[in-house]
């Protein structure tokens, strides 16, 4: 029997990644590489749309970037401008019709959209649009934006996009491609990142800067919250078409989602995570022999914890990097087997030791509980857990796949109860104040809704 491995990993899922390029002879190949670098942000589907200045065409499919595209497909995607998207579904089912970029022809020509984020008023907008004749091809919230653009009475594409986006609420870092323009735009709260870079006479836009490193683009700056950049043969223009809002950068991008080799919200993700680990060691010290990361997402915070506490750092849990989305399970597969397929504790390191495990989050607690049991089985004398952010008590409505509030263990259990449930000797979360202090940030710069229930929109 083939089983999905997702159920055993109990992690919050990244949302989507977007990449765009203007004026490069190998636009589709560069976009492919950009998406490859952003693969951690979504593994369900991917696509690229290109323009050769006359025609806009695209290809998308289900699966990982390396499986979707081959040299022939990329060769056929001819053009100097391109946008790409990789997706993990947050709204709309996981099926091809919901894969992006979403390309349509309307009265003014062709336009493609790639969206990272989640809109919170699509149900009412969609209902209104359908009542007045719009026919939707997908269940994606992003398609609503396309319909609003097509219906706008404004003359230019820039004004039509602005007109459409003034009607939506929620989080969006968006790329649009027409036959002769690449447009990038970030919602006024700035929930999701979007970065601008330069490459051989052209421009690139990406969810994260790690994509720029791979294609040897030069990182210029972040697209600012509420900013729209229009890139065409006249160069790059920047517009701020929305009323100013407080900023609400998704703090979980820094804690867990983004790659540690990226800059996000102007910060090095690697250093941000180390700093969280250092603060955690100050707030929640423990007597132990070893600091062990929960790989890979706990690596940087563990290093920070170990350096601050001066407890030796060891890679006591080894990750299998080749775990796919499914595997063939023996007749009676257990959850324990699923957990062990991905992460295996090293007996020689852990036996008879007091261990501090550093994690980036506890979602349901079910998987962590099995991992703790596995550590005890190889002889760990004490197992302490430290988490590099506060407890997750509330779901996200801005584009991250969360379980329901009831499923989040911290929404209905105290720290002591979670500690007991997971079979730990002690448990300690980083405080909200400590998290902001470690990031040298203020509460009104970040979205903290999944921790404190205060939703910015
Ligand atoms: S609710 Fe949490 S995961 Fe969602 S945008 Fe806010 S900080 Fe990020």
Coordinates of C-alpha atoms and ligand atoms in Angstrom, one line a residue:
X1 CA 0.0 0.0 0.0
X2 CA 1.3 3.5 -0.9
X3 CA 1.0 6.0 2.0
X4 CA 1.5 9.7 2.2
X5 CA 4.4 10.6 4.4
X6 CA 2.9 14.0 5.2
X7 CA 0.7 12.7 8.1
X8 CA 3.8 11.7 10.0
X9 CA 5.7 14.9 9.9
X10 CA 3.3 17.2 11.7
X11 CA 4.9 20.4 10.6
X12 CA 3.3 23.6 9.5
X13 CA 3.4 23.8 5.7
X14 CA 5.0 26.5 3.7
X15 CA 2.6 28.3 1.4
X16 CA 3.9 29.2 -2.0
X17 CA 7.0 30.7 -3.7
X18 CA 7.1 33.1 -6.7
X19 CA 9.9 34.0 -9.1
X20 CA 10.0 36.4 -12.0
X21 CA 12.6 37.7 -14.5
X22 CA 12.5 40.5 -17.0
X23 CA 14.8 40.7 -20.0
X24 CA 17.0 37.6 -20.1
X25 CA 17.7 35.4 -23.1
X26 CA 17.2 32.3 -21.0
X27 CA 14.2 33.4 -19.0
X28 CA 12.5 30.0 -18.6
X29 CA 15.7 28.2 -17.6
X30 CA 16.5 30.9 -15.0
X31 CA 13.0 30.8 -13.7
X32 CA 13.3 27.0 -13.4
X33 CA 16.5 27.5 -11.3
X34 CA 14.7 30.1 -9.2
X35 CA 11.8 27.8 -8.5
X36 CA 14.3 25.0 -7.7
X37 CA 15.8 27.1 -5.0
X38 CA 12.4 28.0 -3.6
X39 CA 11.1 24.4 -3.6
X40 CA 10.9 24.3 0.2
X41 CA 8.0 26.8 -0.1
X42 CA 5.7 24.4 -1.9
X43 CA 5.9 20.9 -3.3
X44 CA 2.5 20.1 -4.8
X45 CA 2.6 21.9 -8.2
X46 CA 4.7 24.3 -10.2
X47 CA 4.6 26.3 -13.4
X48 CA 6.3 28.8 -15.6
X49 CA 4.7 31.4 -17.9
X50 CA 7.0 33.2 -20.5
X51 CA 6.6 36.1 -22.9
X52 CA 8.5 36.7 -26.1
X53 CA 7.1 40.2 -26.4
X54 CA 4.2 39.0 -28.7
X55 CA 2.8 35.9 -27.1
X56 CA 2.5 34.7 -23.5
X57 CA 2.5 31.0 -23.0
X58 CA 3.1 28.6 -20.1
X59 CA 3.4 25.1 -18.7
X60 CA 2.4 23.8 -15.3
X61 CA 1.9 20.4 -13.7
X62 CA 1.7 18.6 -10.4
X63 CA 4.9 17.6 -8.6
X64 CA 8.3 18.9 -7.8
X65 CA 10.0 21.4 -10.1
X66 CA 12.6 18.8 -11.2
X67 CA 9.9 16.4 -12.2
X68 CA 7.6 18.9 -13.9
X69 CA 10.1 20.4 -16.4
X70 CA 12.7 18.9 -18.7
X71 CA 15.1 20.5 -21.2
X72 CA 12.6 20.2 -24.1
X73 CA 9.7 21.9 -22.2
X74 CA 12.0 24.7 -21.1
X75 CA 13.3 25.1 -24.7
X76 CA 9.7 25.5 -25.9
X77 CA 9.0 28.1 -23.3
X78 CA 10.6 30.8 -25.5
X79 CA 10.8 34.4 -24.3
X80 CA 12.8 37.1 -22.5
X81 CA 10.4 37.6 -19.6
X82 CA 8.9 34.9 -17.3
X83 CA 7.2 34.3 -14.0
X84 CA 7.1 31.0 -12.1
X85 CA 5.2 29.6 -9.1
X86 CA 5.5 26.7 -6.8
X87 CA 2.5 25.8 -4.6
X88 CA 1.4 24.1 -1.5
X89 CA -2.4 24.5 -1.5
X90 CA -3.8 26.8 1.2
X91 CA -7.0 27.5 -0.5
X92 CA -8.3 25.4 -3.4
X93 CA -7.8 21.7 -3.7
X94 CA -4.5 20.2 -4.7
X95 CA -5.1 19.6 -8.4
X96 CA -3.8 20.8 -11.7
X97 CA -6.5 23.4 -12.3
X98 CA -5.4 25.2 -9.2
X99 CA -1.7 25.2 -10.2
X100 CA -0.1 28.6 -11.0
X101 CA 0.9 30.8 -12.7
X102 CA -2.7 31.3 -13.8
X103 CA -2.7 32.6 -17.4
X104 CA -5.8 34.1 -19.1
X105 CA -6.7 36.1 -22.2
X106 CA -9.0 39.0 -21.7
X107 CA -10.1 42.0 -23.8
X108 CA -6.7 43.8 -23.3
X109 CA -4.5 40.8 -24.0
X110 CA -2.9 38.1 -22.0
X111 CA -2.0 38.3 -18.3
X112 CA -0.5 35.7 -15.9
X113 CA -0.6 35.9 -12.1
X114 CA 1.6 34.1 -9.5
X115 CA 0.4 34.6 -5.9
X116 CA 2.0 33.9 -2.5
X117 CA -0.4 34.6 0.3
X118 CA -4.1 34.2 1.1
X119 CA -7.0 36.5 0.6
X120 CA -9.6 36.6 3.4
X121 CA -12.6 38.1 1.5
X122 CA -12.7 35.9 -1.6
X123 CA -16.0 34.1 -0.7
X124 CA -18.0 37.3 -0.8
X125 CA -16.0 38.7 -3.9
X126 CA -16.4 35.4 -5.8
X127 CA -20.1 35.3 -5.0
X128 CA -20.6 38.8 -6.3
X129 CA -18.6 38.1 -9.5
X130 CA -20.5 34.9 -10.2
X131 CA -23.8 36.6 -9.7
X132 CA -22.8 39.0 -12.4
X133 CA -21.7 36.4 -14.9
X134 CA -18.1 35.5 -14.1
X135 CA -17.2 31.8 -14.7
X136 CA -14.3 30.5 -12.6
X137 CA -11.9 27.8 -13.8
X138 CA -10.4 27.0 -10.4
X139 CA -11.1 27.2 -6.7
X140 CA -8.1 29.5 -6.1
X141 CA -8.5 32.8 -4.4
X142 CA -6.0 34.2 -6.9
X143 CA -8.4 33.8 -9.8
X144 CA -10.7 36.4 -8.1
X145 CA -7.9 39.0 -8.7
X146 CA -7.8 38.1 -12.4
X147 CA -11.6 38.5 -12.8
X148 CA -11.4 41.9 -11.0
X149 CA -8.6 43.0 -13.3
X150 CA -10.6 41.9 -16.4
X151 CA -13.7 43.8 -15.3
X152 CA -11.9 47.0 -14.3
X153 CA -12.8 50.0 -16.3
X154 CA -9.3 51.5 -15.9
X155 CA -7.2 52.0 -19.0
X156 CA -3.7 50.7 -18.2
X157 CA -2.8 47.3 -16.7
X158 CA -1.2 49.0 -13.7
X159 CA -4.4 50.8 -12.9
X160 CA -6.5 47.8 -13.4
X161 CA -4.3 45.8 -11.0
X162 CA -4.5 48.5 -8.4
X163 CA -8.3 48.8 -8.9
X164 CA -8.6 45.0 -8.4
X165 CA -6.3 44.8 -5.4
X166 CA -8.0 47.7 -3.6
X167 CA -11.1 45.4 -3.4
X168 CA -9.3 42.4 -1.8
X169 CA -8.2 41.9 1.7
X170 CA -5.5 39.5 3.0
X171 CA -1.9 38.7 2.3
X172 CA -0.4 38.9 -1.2
X173 CA 3.1 39.0 -2.7
X174 CA 2.1 38.9 -6.4
X175 CA 3.8 38.7 -9.7
X176 CA 2.0 39.6 -13.0
X177 CA 3.3 39.0 -16.5
X178 CA 1.9 40.6 -19.6
X179 CA 3.5 40.4 -23.1
X180 CA 5.8 43.4 -22.3
X181 CA 5.7 44.0 -18.5
X182 CA 6.7 42.3 -15.3
X183 CA 4.9 43.6 -12.3
X184 CA 5.6 42.8 -8.6
X185 CA 3.4 43.9 -5.8
X186 CA 3.3 43.3 -2.0
X187 CA 0.3 43.9 0.3
X188 CA 0.5 47.0 2.5
X189 CA 0.9 44.8 5.6
X190 CA 3.9 43.0 4.0
X191 CA 2.9 39.5 5.3
X192 CA 4.9 37.6 2.7
X193 CA 8.4 38.5 1.5
X194 CA 9.3 39.6 -2.0
X195 CA 12.8 40.6 -3.1
X196 CA 14.3 42.5 -6.0
X197 CA 17.5 41.6 -7.8
X198 CA 19.5 42.5 -10.9
X199 CA 20.9 40.1 -13.4
X200 CA 22.8 40.8 -16.7
X201 CA 20.7 43.8 -17.9
X202 CA 17.5 42.5 -16.4
X203 CA 15.6 42.3 -13.2
X204 CA 14.5 39.4 -11.0
X205 CA 11.9 39.1 -8.3
X206 CA 11.8 36.3 -5.8
X207 CA 10.1 35.2 -2.6
X208 CA 13.5 34.7 -1.1
X209 CA 17.1 35.8 -1.9
X210 CA 18.4 32.2 -1.9
X211 CA 17.1 32.0 -5.5
X212 CA 19.4 35.0 -6.4
X213 CA 22.5 33.2 -5.2
X214 CA 21.8 30.2 -7.4
X215 CA 21.4 32.3 -10.6
X216 CA 24.2 34.8 -9.6
X217 CA 21.8 37.7 -9.5
X218 CA 22.7 40.7 -7.3
X219 CA 20.2 41.3 -4.4
X220 CA 19.1 45.0 -4.6
X221 CA 16.4 45.3 -1.9
X222 CA 13.0 44.1 -0.6
X223 CA 9.8 45.2 -2.3
X224 CA 8.3 47.4 0.4
X225 CA 4.9 46.7 1.9
X226 CA 2.3 48.3 -0.3
X227 CA 4.8 48.9 -3.1
X228 CA 4.2 48.0 -6.8
X229 CA 7.2 47.7 -9.1
X230 CA 6.5 47.9 -12.9
X231 CA 9.4 46.6 -15.0
X232 CA 9.2 47.2 -18.8
X233 CA 11.4 48.6 -21.6
X234 CA 11.4 52.0 -19.8
X235 CA 13.2 50.4 -16.8
X236 CA 11.8 50.0 -13.3
X237 CA 9.1 52.3 -11.7
X238 CA 7.9 52.1 -8.2
X239 CA 4.4 53.1 -7.1
X240 CA 2.7 53.1 -3.7
X241 CA -1.0 52.8 -4.6
X242 CA -2.5 51.8 -1.2
X243 CA -3.1 53.6 2.0
X244 CA -0.4 52.9 4.6
X245 CA -1.0 50.2 7.1
X246 CA 0.9 48.9 10.1
X247 CA 3.4 46.3 9.1
X248 CA 2.6 42.6 9.7
X249 CA 5.6 40.6 8.5
X250 CA 5.0 36.9 9.1
X251 CA 7.4 36.2 11.9
X252 CA 7.2 32.5 11.2
X253 CA 9.1 33.1 7.9
X254 CA 12.1 33.9 10.1
X255 CA 11.5 31.1 12.6
X256 CA 10.8 28.2 10.2
X257 CA 9.6 28.8 6.7
X258 CA 12.3 30.6 4.9
X259 CA 15.6 29.0 4.0
X260 CA 18.4 29.8 6.4
X261 CA 20.6 31.1 3.6
X262 CA 18.0 33.7 2.6
X263 CA 17.5 37.3 3.7
X264 CA 13.9 37.9 4.7
X265 CA 12.4 41.2 5.9
X266 CA 15.9 42.6 5.7
X267 CA 17.4 40.0 8.1
X268 CA 19.6 37.0 7.6
X269 CA 17.4 34.0 8.4
X270 CA 20.4 32.0 9.7
X271 CA 21.4 34.7 12.2
X272 CA 17.9 35.4 13.2
X273 CA 17.4 31.7 14.1
X274 CA 20.7 31.6 16.0
X275 CA 19.7 34.7 18.0
X276 CA 16.3 33.0 18.9
X277 CA 18.3 30.0 20.2
X278 CA 20.6 32.3 22.3
X279 CA 17.6 34.0 23.8
X280 CA 16.0 30.7 24.5
X281 CA 19.1 29.5 26.4
X282 CA 18.9 32.7 28.5
X283 CA 15.2 32.3 29.2
X284 CA 15.0 28.6 29.6
X285 CA 18.3 27.1 30.8
X286 CA 18.7 23.5 31.7
X287 CA 21.5 21.3 33.0
X288 CA 22.3 18.9 30.2
X289 CA 25.2 17.1 28.5
X290 CA 24.2 17.8 24.9
X291 CA 22.2 20.2 22.7
X292 CA 20.7 18.3 19.7
X293 CA 18.8 20.0 16.9
X294 CA 15.6 18.5 15.5
X295 CA 16.9 18.5 11.9
X296 CA 16.9 20.5 9.8
X297 CA 14.7 23.3 10.9
X298 CA 16.0 23.4 14.4
X299 CA 19.7 23.5 13.4
X300 CA 20.4 27.2 13.6
X301 CA 18.4 27.8 16.8
X302 CA 20.2 24.8 18.4
X303 CA 23.6 26.3 17.5
X304 CA 22.6 29.5 19.2
X305 CA 21.3 27.6 22.3
X306 CA 24.5 25.6 22.5
X307 CA 26.8 28.6 22.1
X308 CA 25.0 30.6 24.7
X309 CA 24.6 27.8 27.3
X310 CA 28.1 26.3 26.5
X311 CA 26.6 22.9 26.4
X312 CA 28.3 20.7 23.6
X313 CA 26.4 20.6 20.3
X314 CA 25.9 17.2 18.6
X315 CA 24.0 16.0 15.6
X316 CA 22.3 13.3 17.6
X317 CA 19.4 12.8 15.2
X318 CA 20.0 12.0 11.6
X319 CA 17.6 13.0 8.8
X320 CA 17.0 10.9 5.7
X321 CA 17.0 13.6 3.0
X322 CA 15.5 11.3 0.4
X323 CA 12.1 10.8 1.9
X324 CA 9.6 11.4 -0.8
X325 CA 5.9 12.4 -0.6
X326 CA 4.8 8.8 -0.5
X327 CA 6.3 5.3 0.2
X328 CA 5.2 1.8 0.0
X329 CA 4.4 0.7 3.5
X330 CA 4.5 -2.8 4.9
X331 CA 1.1 -4.4 5.6
X332 CA 0.7 -3.0 9.2
X333 CA 2.6 0.3 9.1
X334 CA 2.8 2.2 12.4
X335 CA 3.2 5.9 13.0
X336 CA 6.5 5.1 14.7
X337 CA 7.8 3.7 11.4
X338 CA 6.8 6.8 9.5
X339 CA 8.7 9.0 12.0
X340 CA 11.8 6.8 11.9
X341 CA 11.8 6.9 8.1
X342 CA 12.6 10.5 8.3
X343 CA 14.6 10.9 11.5
X344 CA 16.8 8.4 13.3
X345 CA 18.5 9.0 16.7
X346 CA 22.2 8.1 17.0
X347 CA 22.7 5.6 19.9
X348 CA 26.4 6.3 20.3
X349 CA 25.8 10.0 20.8
X350 CA 22.7 9.9 23.0
X351 CA 23.2 6.8 25.2
X352 CA 23.3 7.7 28.9
X353 CA 23.2 11.5 28.1
X354 CA 21.0 14.3 29.3
X355 CA 19.8 15.8 26.1
X356 CA 18.2 19.2 25.1
X357 CA 16.3 19.0 21.9
X358 CA 15.8 22.3 20.1
X359 CA 12.6 22.5 17.9
X360 CA 11.1 25.4 16.0
X361 CA 7.5 24.6 16.8
X362 CA 5.1 22.0 18.3
X363 CA 1.9 21.6 16.2
X364 CA -0.2 18.7 17.4
X365 CA 2.6 17.1 19.5
X366 CA 1.8 13.6 18.3
X367 CA 5.0 13.2 16.1
X368 CA 7.2 14.9 18.7
X369 CA 6.0 12.4 21.3
X370 CA 7.1 9.5 19.1
X371 CA 10.5 11.1 18.6
X372 CA 11.0 11.5 22.3
X373 CA 10.2 7.9 22.8
X374 CA 12.7 7.0 20.1
X375 CA 15.4 9.0 22.0
X376 CA 14.7 7.1 25.2
X377 CA 14.9 3.8 23.3
X378 CA 18.5 4.6 22.3
X379 CA 19.4 5.3 26.0
X380 CA 18.9 9.1 26.5
X381 CA 18.9 9.5 30.2
X382 CA 16.9 12.8 30.3
X383 CA 15.1 14.5 27.4
X384 CA 14.4 18.2 27.6
X385 CA 12.8 20.2 24.8
X386 CA 13.2 23.9 24.1
X387 CA 11.1 25.6 21.4
X388 CA 12.5 28.7 19.6
X389 CA 9.1 30.5 19.6
X390 CA 6.0 30.8 21.8
X391 CA 3.3 28.2 21.8
X392 CA 1.1 28.1 18.6
X393 CA -2.4 28.6 19.9
X394 CA -4.3 30.0 16.9
X395 CA -4.6 29.1 13.2
X396 CA -3.2 31.2 10.3
X397 CA -5.5 32.8 7.8
X398 CA -2.7 34.5 5.8
X399 CA -1.5 31.6 3.7
X400 CA 0.1 29.0 6.0
X401 CA -1.5 25.6 6.3
X402 CA -2.4 25.2 9.9
X403 CA -4.5 22.6 11.6
X404 CA -7.7 23.8 13.3
X405 CA -7.4 25.5 16.7
X406 CA -8.6 22.4 18.4
X407 CA -5.8 20.3 16.8
X408 CA -3.1 22.7 18.0
X409 CA -2.0 21.1 21.3
X410 CA -1.1 24.5 22.9
X411 CA -4.6 25.9 22.4
X412 CA -6.0 23.5 25.0
X413 CA -3.1 22.3 27.1
X414 CA -0.8 24.0 29.5
X415 CA 3.0 23.7 29.1
X416 CA 3.0 21.2 31.9
X417 CA 0.4 19.1 30.2
X418 CA 2.2 19.1 26.9
X419 CA 5.4 18.2 28.7
X420 CA 3.7 15.2 30.3
X421 CA 1.9 14.2 27.0
X422 CA 5.2 14.2 25.1
X423 CA 7.0 12.3 27.8
X424 CA 9.6 15.0 28.4
X425 CA 11.7 15.8 31.5
X426 CA 11.1 19.5 30.9
X427 CA 9.7 21.7 28.2
X428 CA 10.4 25.4 27.6
X429 CA 9.1 27.8 25.0
X430 CA 10.6 31.2 24.1
X431 CA 8.5 34.1 25.3
X432 CA 6.9 36.5 22.9
X433 CA 8.9 39.4 24.3
X434 CA 12.1 37.3 24.1
X435 CA 11.3 36.4 20.4
X436 CA 10.9 40.0 19.5
X437 CA 14.0 41.0 21.5
X438 CA 16.1 38.3 19.8
X439 CA 15.0 39.7 16.4
X440 CA 15.5 43.3 17.5
X441 CA 11.9 43.9 16.4
X442 CA 8.8 45.6 17.7
X443 CA 5.4 43.9 18.1
X444 CA 3.7 46.2 15.6
X445 CA 6.1 45.2 12.8
X446 CA 5.2 41.6 12.8
X447 CA 2.1 39.4 12.5
X448 CA 2.0 37.4 15.7
X449 CA -1.6 36.1 15.3
X450 CA -0.8 32.4 15.6
X451 CA 0.8 33.1 19.0
X452 CA -1.5 35.8 20.5
X453 CA -4.7 35.6 18.4
X454 CA -4.4 39.3 17.4
X455 CA -5.1 39.2 13.7
X456 CA -3.9 42.3 11.8
X457 CA -6.7 42.0 9.3
Ligands
LIG1 S1 -0.6 33.9 11.8 FE1 1.5 33.1 12.2 S2 2.0 31.9 10.3 FE2 0.3 33.2 9.8 S3 1.1 35.1 8.9 FE3 0.8 35.5 11.1 S4 2.8 34.9 12.0 FE4 2.8 34.0 10.0

